[in-house]
């Protein structure tokens, strides 16, 4: 098996949290966004701009997202209550795989296949994308599904409830704690609102394509299924989460893979930033994954801090909890 040093992984270049230089902050045209949008200072002046919608559907989508976000604020505490507990303890594998697999079925076909795998291969023309999100959020899921379709890799900064690092950065940079939040340092653009982010990604990196049918509209219908079935996994910071590693972990994944979902949930609960290498069906990244692991199966985690590499999701969970927590004495994952 080749070592990490022998493989040229995605050369995403950014400083801690991706420093921003004279970029524009885009928000939606909703009333809430207009009231929140304002010029702020974060080292440099950032201007908040509300773009005009291309058609009436943008306003409808924004209103639906706003009402759904309000519902999410009520739902999250309930999920935490019913699905709470120590995530590092042993789990019922049958239930874990079954609930994640049904979640994938509910969102199929979105987030499974790459439709942009050759002309703009991100391995050679890497967009400097930083995504601030949390795994359980259906609107963050919408953006990750789009990234899978576009074969885009990105730096992911998990922002679970109780976040000690990344939520504060989003609040200081954008003016509010709202997710997802995307920074594209190659164009100087920052965006809230999942619908706007998806449209931007397809316009910028889709080679003329539009989002696949139903991707945007389906979120308010079935985007909640993984959140509900997974009982709030990937939503709240684990109270024994440790310090941030010096180098970002790298995860080969695609959004709708049931085993990769379980790993991403853990990365979120530990607030571990990582480079997401999307390797959906038909993705050029699958070839890179094969050269690294001898397989095209995901998830596959690489930790350059320790040299750990594995494609076994249970081994990955055990490793993450034992390596990146403050108390390993009771870890049994």
mmCIF file of C-alpha atoms in Angstrom:
data_model
loop_
_atom_site.group_PDB
_atom_site.id
_atom_site.type_symbol
_atom_site.label_atom_id
_atom_site.label_comp_id
_atom_site.label_asym_id
_atom_site.label_seq_id
_atom_site.Cartn_x
_atom_site.Cartn_y
_atom_site.Cartn_z
ATOM 1 C CA UNK A 1 0.000 0.000 0.000
ATOM 2 C CA UNK A 2 1.476 3.357 -0.956
ATOM 3 C CA UNK A 3 2.221 5.787 1.823
ATOM 4 C CA UNK A 4 0.556 9.166 2.074
ATOM 5 C CA UNK A 5 3.732 10.863 0.930
ATOM 6 C CA UNK A 6 3.744 8.858 -2.293
ATOM 7 C CA UNK A 7 0.337 10.140 -3.338
ATOM 8 C CA UNK A 8 -0.331 13.706 -4.433
ATOM 9 C CA UNK A 9 -3.547 14.442 -2.608
ATOM 10 C CA UNK A 10 -5.667 17.516 -3.177
ATOM 11 C CA UNK A 11 -3.488 20.635 -2.815
ATOM 12 C CA UNK A 12 -6.034 22.823 -1.057
ATOM 13 C CA UNK A 13 -4.110 25.761 0.296
ATOM 14 C CA UNK A 14 -5.445 27.893 3.097
ATOM 15 C CA UNK A 15 -4.369 29.198 6.443
ATOM 16 C CA UNK A 16 -6.185 28.303 9.631
ATOM 17 C CA UNK A 17 -9.937 28.515 8.925
ATOM 18 C CA UNK A 18 -9.129 29.841 5.453
ATOM 19 C CA UNK A 19 -8.161 33.496 5.716
ATOM 20 C CA UNK A 20 -10.272 35.832 3.672
ATOM 21 C CA UNK A 21 -9.023 38.707 1.567
ATOM 22 C CA UNK A 22 -11.454 41.344 0.316
ATOM 23 C CA UNK A 23 -14.247 38.941 -0.480
ATOM 24 C CA UNK A 24 -17.956 39.601 -0.820
ATOM 25 C CA UNK A 25 -20.507 38.084 1.500
ATOM 26 C CA UNK A 26 -23.670 37.021 -0.309
ATOM 27 C CA UNK A 27 -26.965 36.425 1.457
ATOM 28 C CA UNK A 28 -30.452 35.597 0.241
ATOM 29 C CA UNK A 29 -33.183 38.090 -0.485
ATOM 30 C CA UNK A 30 -35.290 36.987 2.461
ATOM 31 C CA UNK A 31 -36.325 39.634 4.967
ATOM 32 C CA UNK A 32 -34.292 37.971 7.704
ATOM 33 C CA UNK A 33 -31.163 37.945 5.581
ATOM 34 C CA UNK A 34 -31.602 41.588 4.645
ATOM 35 C CA UNK A 35 -31.822 42.610 8.256
ATOM 36 C CA UNK A 36 -28.799 40.556 9.205
ATOM 37 C CA UNK A 37 -26.609 41.557 6.268
ATOM 38 C CA UNK A 38 -24.223 44.299 7.207
ATOM 39 C CA UNK A 39 -20.698 45.480 6.630
ATOM 40 C CA UNK A 40 -18.335 43.965 9.166
ATOM 41 C CA UNK A 41 -14.642 44.103 9.904
ATOM 42 C CA UNK A 42 -12.500 41.001 10.103
ATOM 43 C CA UNK A 43 -8.987 42.156 9.293
ATOM 44 C CA UNK A 44 -10.336 43.640 6.045
ATOM 45 C CA UNK A 45 -13.655 45.208 5.084
ATOM 46 C CA UNK A 46 -16.252 42.735 3.881
ATOM 47 C CA UNK A 47 -19.344 43.884 2.020
ATOM 48 C CA UNK A 48 -22.663 42.099 2.362
ATOM 49 C CA UNK A 49 -24.669 41.965 -0.844
ATOM 50 C CA UNK A 50 -28.113 40.495 -1.458
ATOM 51 C CA UNK A 51 -28.202 39.257 -5.061
ATOM 52 C CA UNK A 52 -31.348 39.584 -7.128
ATOM 53 C CA UNK A 53 -33.113 36.260 -7.653
ATOM 54 C CA UNK A 54 -32.969 34.845 -11.145
ATOM 55 C CA UNK A 55 -36.624 33.834 -10.926
ATOM 56 C CA UNK A 56 -39.462 33.591 -8.458
ATOM 57 C CA UNK A 57 -38.409 30.145 -7.303
ATOM 58 C CA UNK A 58 -35.479 31.582 -5.362
ATOM 59 C CA UNK A 59 -37.759 33.499 -3.024
ATOM 60 C CA UNK A 60 -39.966 30.455 -2.516
ATOM 61 C CA UNK A 61 -36.944 28.314 -1.737
ATOM 62 C CA UNK A 62 -35.602 30.919 0.675
ATOM 63 C CA UNK A 63 -38.926 31.145 2.495
ATOM 64 C CA UNK A 64 -39.152 27.356 2.749
ATOM 65 C CA UNK A 65 -35.599 27.188 4.047
ATOM 66 C CA UNK A 66 -36.323 29.889 6.630
ATOM 67 C CA UNK A 67 -39.375 28.082 8.011
ATOM 68 C CA UNK A 68 -37.553 24.754 7.952
ATOM 69 C CA UNK A 69 -34.588 26.277 9.774
ATOM 70 C CA UNK A 70 -36.959 27.448 12.508
ATOM 71 C CA UNK A 71 -38.321 23.917 12.760
ATOM 72 C CA UNK A 72 -34.766 22.594 12.978
ATOM 73 C CA UNK A 73 -34.085 24.829 15.976
ATOM 74 C CA UNK A 74 -36.963 23.081 17.774
ATOM 75 C CA UNK A 75 -36.138 19.608 16.494
ATOM 76 C CA UNK A 76 -32.458 19.560 17.456
ATOM 77 C CA UNK A 77 -32.992 19.650 21.244
ATOM 78 C CA UNK A 78 -35.519 16.811 20.951
ATOM 79 C CA UNK A 79 -33.121 14.700 18.910
ATOM 80 C CA UNK A 80 -30.364 15.401 21.407
ATOM 81 C CA UNK A 81 -32.654 14.239 24.237
ATOM 82 C CA UNK A 82 -33.763 10.999 22.567
ATOM 83 C CA UNK A 83 -30.537 10.214 20.745
ATOM 84 C CA UNK A 84 -28.100 11.497 23.328
ATOM 85 C CA UNK A 85 -25.467 9.468 25.057
ATOM 86 C CA UNK A 86 -21.788 8.789 24.781
ATOM 87 C CA UNK A 87 -20.978 8.367 21.059
ATOM 88 C CA UNK A 88 -17.697 6.632 21.922
ATOM 89 C CA UNK A 89 -19.431 3.649 23.508
ATOM 90 C CA UNK A 90 -20.135 0.447 21.628
ATOM 91 C CA UNK A 91 -23.033 0.621 19.196
ATOM 92 C CA UNK A 92 -25.513 -1.860 17.791
ATOM 93 C CA UNK A 93 -24.016 -2.381 14.347
ATOM 94 C CA UNK A 94 -27.268 -3.677 12.866
ATOM 95 C CA UNK A 95 -29.196 -0.568 13.920
ATOM 96 C CA UNK A 96 -26.381 1.770 12.899
ATOM 97 C CA UNK A 97 -26.095 0.352 9.393
ATOM 98 C CA UNK A 98 -29.852 -0.054 8.939
ATOM 99 C CA UNK A 99 -30.747 3.528 9.879
ATOM 100 C CA UNK A 100 -27.927 4.963 7.791
ATOM 101 C CA UNK A 101 -28.853 2.760 4.813
ATOM 102 C CA UNK A 102 -32.515 3.795 4.970
ATOM 103 C CA UNK A 103 -31.344 7.399 5.152
ATOM 104 C CA UNK A 104 -29.351 6.854 1.965
ATOM 105 C CA UNK A 105 -32.356 5.260 0.274
ATOM 106 C CA UNK A 106 -34.509 8.264 1.184
ATOM 107 C CA UNK A 107 -32.036 10.640 -0.487
ATOM 108 C CA UNK A 108 -31.207 8.463 -3.506
ATOM 109 C CA UNK A 109 -30.020 9.322 -6.151
ATOM 110 C CA UNK A 110 -28.672 12.643 -4.863
ATOM 111 C CA UNK A 111 -25.160 12.645 -3.486
ATOM 112 C CA UNK A 112 -24.181 9.310 -5.021
ATOM 113 C CA UNK A 113 -22.795 9.923 -8.503
ATOM 114 C CA UNK A 114 -20.346 12.398 -10.013
ATOM 115 C CA UNK A 115 -21.480 14.163 -13.181
ATOM 116 C CA UNK A 116 -18.328 16.261 -13.505
ATOM 117 C CA UNK A 117 -15.381 13.900 -13.577
ATOM 118 C CA UNK A 118 -12.969 14.901 -16.325
ATOM 119 C CA UNK A 119 -12.854 18.424 -17.757
ATOM 120 C CA UNK A 120 -12.408 20.192 -14.442
ATOM 121 C CA UNK A 121 -10.824 17.490 -12.338
ATOM 122 C CA UNK A 122 -10.333 19.141 -8.923
ATOM 123 C CA UNK A 123 -7.114 17.178 -8.457
ATOM 124 C CA UNK A 124 -5.442 19.377 -11.054
ATOM 125 C CA UNK A 125 -7.574 22.515 -10.803
ATOM 126 C CA UNK A 126 -8.414 22.601 -7.112
ATOM 127 C CA UNK A 127 -11.050 25.093 -5.945
ATOM 128 C CA UNK A 128 -10.165 26.527 -2.565
ATOM 129 C CA UNK A 129 -13.468 25.712 -0.909
ATOM 130 C CA UNK A 130 -14.051 25.837 2.832
ATOM 131 C CA UNK A 131 -17.395 24.545 4.056
ATOM 132 C CA UNK A 132 -18.655 25.257 7.574
ATOM 133 C CA UNK A 133 -21.493 22.886 8.410
ATOM 134 C CA UNK A 134 -22.715 20.124 10.671
ATOM 135 C CA UNK A 135 -23.585 16.630 9.523
ATOM 136 C CA UNK A 136 -27.154 16.412 10.832
ATOM 137 C CA UNK A 137 -28.343 19.612 9.135
ATOM 138 C CA UNK A 138 -30.500 18.836 6.045
ATOM 139 C CA UNK A 139 -29.464 22.073 4.336
ATOM 140 C CA UNK A 140 -25.778 21.331 4.850
ATOM 141 C CA UNK A 141 -26.546 17.909 3.385
ATOM 142 C CA UNK A 142 -27.939 19.596 0.274
ATOM 143 C CA UNK A 143 -24.598 21.343 -0.294
ATOM 144 C CA UNK A 144 -22.580 18.169 0.284
ATOM 145 C CA UNK A 145 -24.794 16.346 -2.219
ATOM 146 C CA UNK A 146 -24.049 19.032 -4.800
ATOM 147 C CA UNK A 147 -20.319 18.742 -4.108
ATOM 148 C CA UNK A 148 -20.519 15.001 -4.740
ATOM 149 C CA UNK A 149 -22.252 15.593 -8.076
ATOM 150 C CA UNK A 150 -19.632 18.155 -9.074
ATOM 151 C CA UNK A 151 -16.706 16.021 -7.893
ATOM 152 C CA UNK A 152 -15.541 18.914 -5.714
ATOM 153 C CA UNK A 153 -13.161 18.468 -2.822
ATOM 154 C CA UNK A 154 -13.200 20.918 0.061
ATOM 155 C CA UNK A 155 -11.939 21.706 3.505
ATOM 156 C CA UNK A 156 -14.758 20.895 5.922
ATOM 157 C CA UNK A 157 -14.970 22.630 9.293
ATOM 158 C CA UNK A 158 -17.610 20.869 11.409
ATOM 159 C CA UNK A 159 -19.733 23.239 13.507
ATOM 160 C CA UNK A 160 -21.683 21.059 15.961
ATOM 161 C CA UNK A 161 -23.875 22.503 18.686
ATOM 162 C CA UNK A 162 -21.506 23.581 21.456
ATOM 163 C CA UNK A 163 -18.649 24.176 19.004
ATOM 164 C CA UNK A 164 -15.511 25.589 20.613
ATOM 165 C CA UNK A 165 -13.822 26.880 17.468
ATOM 166 C CA UNK A 166 -15.591 26.936 14.135
ATOM 167 C CA UNK A 167 -18.962 28.493 15.008
ATOM 168 C CA UNK A 168 -17.208 31.486 16.508
ATOM 169 C CA UNK A 169 -15.270 31.957 13.268
ATOM 170 C CA UNK A 170 -18.472 31.923 11.203
ATOM 171 C CA UNK A 171 -20.152 34.415 13.518
ATOM 172 C CA UNK A 172 -17.191 36.805 13.402
ATOM 173 C CA UNK A 173 -16.766 36.454 9.650
ATOM 174 C CA UNK A 174 -20.330 36.421 8.390
ATOM 175 C CA UNK A 175 -22.130 38.181 11.213
ATOM 176 C CA UNK A 176 -24.323 35.276 12.334
ATOM 177 C CA UNK A 177 -24.208 31.598 13.224
ATOM 178 C CA UNK A 178 -26.045 30.108 10.271
ATOM 179 C CA UNK A 179 -25.142 26.989 8.361
ATOM 180 C CA UNK A 180 -24.034 26.010 5.834
ATOM 181 C CA UNK A 181 -21.480 28.761 5.221
ATOM 182 C CA UNK A 182 -19.161 28.507 2.210
ATOM 183 C CA UNK A 183 -15.948 30.361 1.438
ATOM 184 C CA UNK A 184 -14.382 30.090 -2.007
ATOM 185 C CA UNK A 185 -11.016 31.786 -1.644
ATOM 186 C CA UNK A 186 -10.232 31.291 -5.340
ATOM 187 C CA UNK A 187 -13.005 33.735 -6.285
ATOM 188 C CA UNK A 188 -13.311 35.741 -3.066
ATOM 189 C CA UNK A 189 -16.927 34.706 -2.519
ATOM 190 C CA UNK A 190 -18.675 33.807 0.749
ATOM 191 C CA UNK A 191 -22.218 32.512 0.953
ATOM 192 C CA UNK A 192 -24.927 31.608 3.425
ATOM 193 C CA UNK A 193 -28.122 29.767 2.346
ATOM 194 C CA UNK A 194 -27.844 26.276 0.891
ATOM 195 C CA UNK A 195 -29.866 27.055 -2.237
ATOM 196 C CA UNK A 196 -27.612 29.971 -3.125
ATOM 197 C CA UNK A 197 -24.498 27.904 -2.428
ATOM 198 C CA UNK A 198 -25.650 25.054 -4.677
ATOM 199 C CA UNK A 199 -26.477 27.432 -7.532
ATOM 200 C CA UNK A 200 -23.119 29.154 -7.141
ATOM 201 C CA UNK A 201 -21.202 25.858 -7.209
ATOM 202 C CA UNK A 202 -22.949 24.680 -10.363
ATOM 203 C CA UNK A 203 -22.484 28.051 -12.051
ATOM 204 C CA UNK A 204 -18.799 28.214 -11.122
ATOM 205 C CA UNK A 205 -17.762 24.555 -11.441
ATOM 206 C CA UNK A 206 -20.568 22.786 -13.298
ATOM 207 C CA UNK A 207 -19.335 23.365 -16.860
ATOM 208 C CA UNK A 208 -22.752 24.655 -17.864
ATOM 209 C CA UNK A 209 -24.727 22.005 -16.011
ATOM 210 C CA UNK A 210 -27.543 22.698 -13.606
ATOM 211 C CA UNK A 211 -28.245 20.862 -10.381
ATOM 212 C CA UNK A 212 -29.812 17.457 -11.008
ATOM 213 C CA UNK A 213 -33.598 17.357 -11.016
ATOM 214 C CA UNK A 214 -35.058 17.526 -7.527
ATOM 215 C CA UNK A 215 -31.830 18.229 -5.642
ATOM 216 C CA UNK A 216 -32.938 21.646 -4.380
ATOM 217 C CA UNK A 217 -36.656 20.932 -4.077
ATOM 218 C CA UNK A 218 -36.397 17.557 -2.327
ATOM 219 C CA UNK A 219 -34.540 18.782 0.750
ATOM 220 C CA UNK A 220 -37.663 20.027 2.537
ATOM 221 C CA UNK A 221 -39.389 16.696 1.803
ATOM 222 C CA UNK A 222 -36.805 13.974 2.437
ATOM 223 C CA UNK A 223 -33.751 15.910 3.603
ATOM 224 C CA UNK A 224 -34.981 15.414 7.170
ATOM 225 C CA UNK A 225 -34.994 11.613 6.983
ATOM 226 C CA UNK A 226 -31.294 11.101 7.815
ATOM 227 C CA UNK A 227 -31.554 13.696 10.593
ATOM 228 C CA UNK A 228 -34.499 11.875 12.173
ATOM 229 C CA UNK A 229 -33.373 8.287 11.629
ATOM 230 C CA UNK A 230 -29.874 8.992 12.889
ATOM 231 C CA UNK A 231 -31.396 10.569 16.022
ATOM 232 C CA UNK A 232 -29.222 13.636 15.995
ATOM 233 C CA UNK A 233 -25.873 11.973 15.327
ATOM 234 C CA UNK A 234 -23.423 14.501 13.941
ATOM 235 C CA UNK A 235 -25.222 17.376 15.616
ATOM 236 C CA UNK A 236 -23.659 18.050 19.035
ATOM 237 C CA UNK A 237 -20.061 18.404 20.188
ATOM 238 C CA UNK A 238 -18.973 15.503 22.384
ATOM 239 C CA UNK A 239 -17.920 16.820 25.772
ATOM 240 C CA UNK A 240 -14.677 14.825 25.656
ATOM 241 C CA UNK A 241 -13.606 16.097 22.241
ATOM 242 C CA UNK A 242 -9.911 16.961 22.225
ATOM 243 C CA UNK A 243 -7.723 19.535 20.559
ATOM 244 C CA UNK A 244 -7.580 20.263 16.843
ATOM 245 C CA UNK A 245 -4.800 18.309 15.077
ATOM 246 C CA UNK A 246 -1.991 20.241 13.434
ATOM 247 C CA UNK A 247 -2.730 18.751 9.996
ATOM 248 C CA UNK A 248 -6.195 18.147 8.598
ATOM 249 C CA UNK A 249 -7.382 14.591 8.230
ATOM 250 C CA UNK A 250 -8.435 13.470 4.746
ATOM 251 C CA UNK A 251 -11.635 11.541 4.124
ATOM 252 C CA UNK A 252 -12.566 9.846 0.868
ATOM 253 C CA UNK A 253 -16.329 9.777 0.858
ATOM 254 C CA UNK A 254 -19.461 10.506 -1.067
ATOM 255 C CA UNK A 255 -22.487 12.038 0.575
ATOM 256 C CA UNK A 256 -25.024 9.228 0.278
ATOM 257 C CA UNK A 257 -22.774 6.357 1.338
ATOM 258 C CA UNK A 258 -24.208 4.915 4.594
ATOM 259 C CA UNK A 259 -20.830 3.982 6.094
ATOM 260 C CA UNK A 260 -19.192 7.290 5.192
ATOM 261 C CA UNK A 261 -22.107 9.068 6.873
ATOM 262 C CA UNK A 262 -21.318 7.355 10.184
ATOM 263 C CA UNK A 263 -17.680 8.459 9.955
ATOM 264 C CA UNK A 264 -18.621 12.049 9.092
ATOM 265 C CA UNK A 265 -20.953 12.132 12.097
ATOM 266 C CA UNK A 266 -18.029 11.264 14.357
ATOM 267 C CA UNK A 267 -15.754 13.863 12.767
ATOM 268 C CA UNK A 268 -18.477 16.413 13.464
ATOM 269 C CA UNK A 269 -18.994 15.332 17.080
ATOM 270 C CA UNK A 270 -15.244 15.670 17.641
ATOM 271 C CA UNK A 271 -15.132 18.986 15.698
ATOM 272 C CA UNK A 272 -12.239 17.681 13.607
ATOM 273 C CA UNK A 273 -11.571 19.653 10.404
ATOM 274 C CA UNK A 274 -10.805 17.495 7.397
ATOM 275 C CA UNK A 275 -10.292 17.566 3.661
ATOM 276 C CA UNK A 276 -13.261 15.947 1.982
ATOM 277 C CA UNK A 277 -12.260 14.043 -1.134
ATOM 278 C CA UNK A 278 -15.525 13.317 -2.915
ATOM 279 C CA UNK A 279 -15.328 9.950 -4.639
ATOM 280 C CA UNK A 280 -18.837 9.352 -5.925
ATOM 281 C CA UNK A 281 -19.701 6.815 -8.590
ATOM 282 C CA UNK A 282 -17.832 7.823 -11.745
ATOM 283 C CA UNK A 283 -15.553 10.261 -9.943
ATOM 284 C CA UNK A 284 -11.956 10.732 -11.042
ATOM 285 C CA UNK A 285 -11.088 10.694 -7.340
ATOM 286 C CA UNK A 286 -11.920 6.986 -7.312
ATOM 287 C CA UNK A 287 -8.715 6.359 -9.264
ATOM 288 C CA UNK A 288 -6.722 8.267 -6.666
ATOM 289 C CA UNK A 289 -8.424 6.274 -3.927
ATOM 290 C CA UNK A 290 -7.602 3.018 -5.695
ATOM 291 C CA UNK A 291 -3.920 3.959 -5.996
ATOM 292 C CA UNK A 292 -3.879 4.760 -2.294
ATOM 293 C CA UNK A 293 -5.868 1.863 -0.858
ATOM 294 C CA UNK A 294 -6.199 -0.757 -3.587
ATOM 295 C CA UNK A 295 -9.972 -0.289 -3.501
ATOM 296 C CA UNK A 296 -12.592 2.217 -4.603
ATOM 297 C CA UNK A 297 -14.741 1.660 -1.529
ATOM 298 C CA UNK A 298 -15.513 4.528 0.848
ATOM 299 C CA UNK A 299 -15.086 5.671 3.524
ATOM 300 C CA UNK A 300 -11.304 5.801 3.597
ATOM 301 C CA UNK A 301 -9.570 7.949 6.201
ATOM 302 C CA UNK A 302 -5.994 9.225 6.129
ATOM 303 C CA UNK A 303 -4.488 10.935 9.170
ATOM 304 C CA UNK A 304 -1.162 12.564 8.229
ATOM 305 C CA UNK A 305 -0.545 13.363 11.903
ATOM 306 C CA UNK A 306 -0.077 9.707 12.851
ATOM 307 C CA UNK A 307 0.130 7.827 9.550
ATOM 308 C CA UNK A 308 -3.168 6.037 10.206
ATOM 309 C CA UNK A 309 -5.025 4.846 7.096
ATOM 310 C CA UNK A 310 -8.116 2.651 7.024
ATOM 311 C CA UNK A 311 -11.181 1.817 4.973
ATOM 312 C CA UNK A 312 -12.984 -0.007 7.798
ATOM 313 C CA UNK A 313 -15.572 2.353 9.251
ATOM 314 C CA UNK A 314 -15.571 0.620 12.646
ATOM 315 C CA UNK A 315 -11.778 0.839 12.859
ATOM 316 C CA UNK A 316 -11.992 4.505 11.870
ATOM 317 C CA UNK A 317 -14.511 5.262 14.627
ATOM 318 C CA UNK A 318 -12.412 3.491 17.237
ATOM 319 C CA UNK A 319 -9.281 5.316 16.094
ATOM 320 C CA UNK A 320 -10.905 8.752 16.114
ATOM 321 C CA UNK A 321 -12.359 8.430 19.599
ATOM 322 C CA UNK A 322 -9.170 7.002 21.060
ATOM 323 C CA UNK A 323 -6.911 9.555 19.370
ATOM 324 C CA UNK A 324 -8.898 12.779 19.573
ATOM 325 C CA UNK A 325 -10.592 12.792 22.956
ATOM 326 C CA UNK A 326 -9.521 14.045 26.361
ATOM 327 C CA UNK A 327 -10.307 10.806 28.232
ATOM 328 C CA UNK A 328 -9.711 7.449 26.550
ATOM 329 C CA UNK A 329 -10.279 5.300 29.643
ATOM 330 C CA UNK A 330 -13.951 4.642 28.838
ATOM 331 C CA UNK A 331 -13.805 4.628 25.051
ATOM 332 C CA UNK A 332 -15.136 1.394 23.574
ATOM 333 C CA UNK A 333 -16.142 2.359 20.026
#
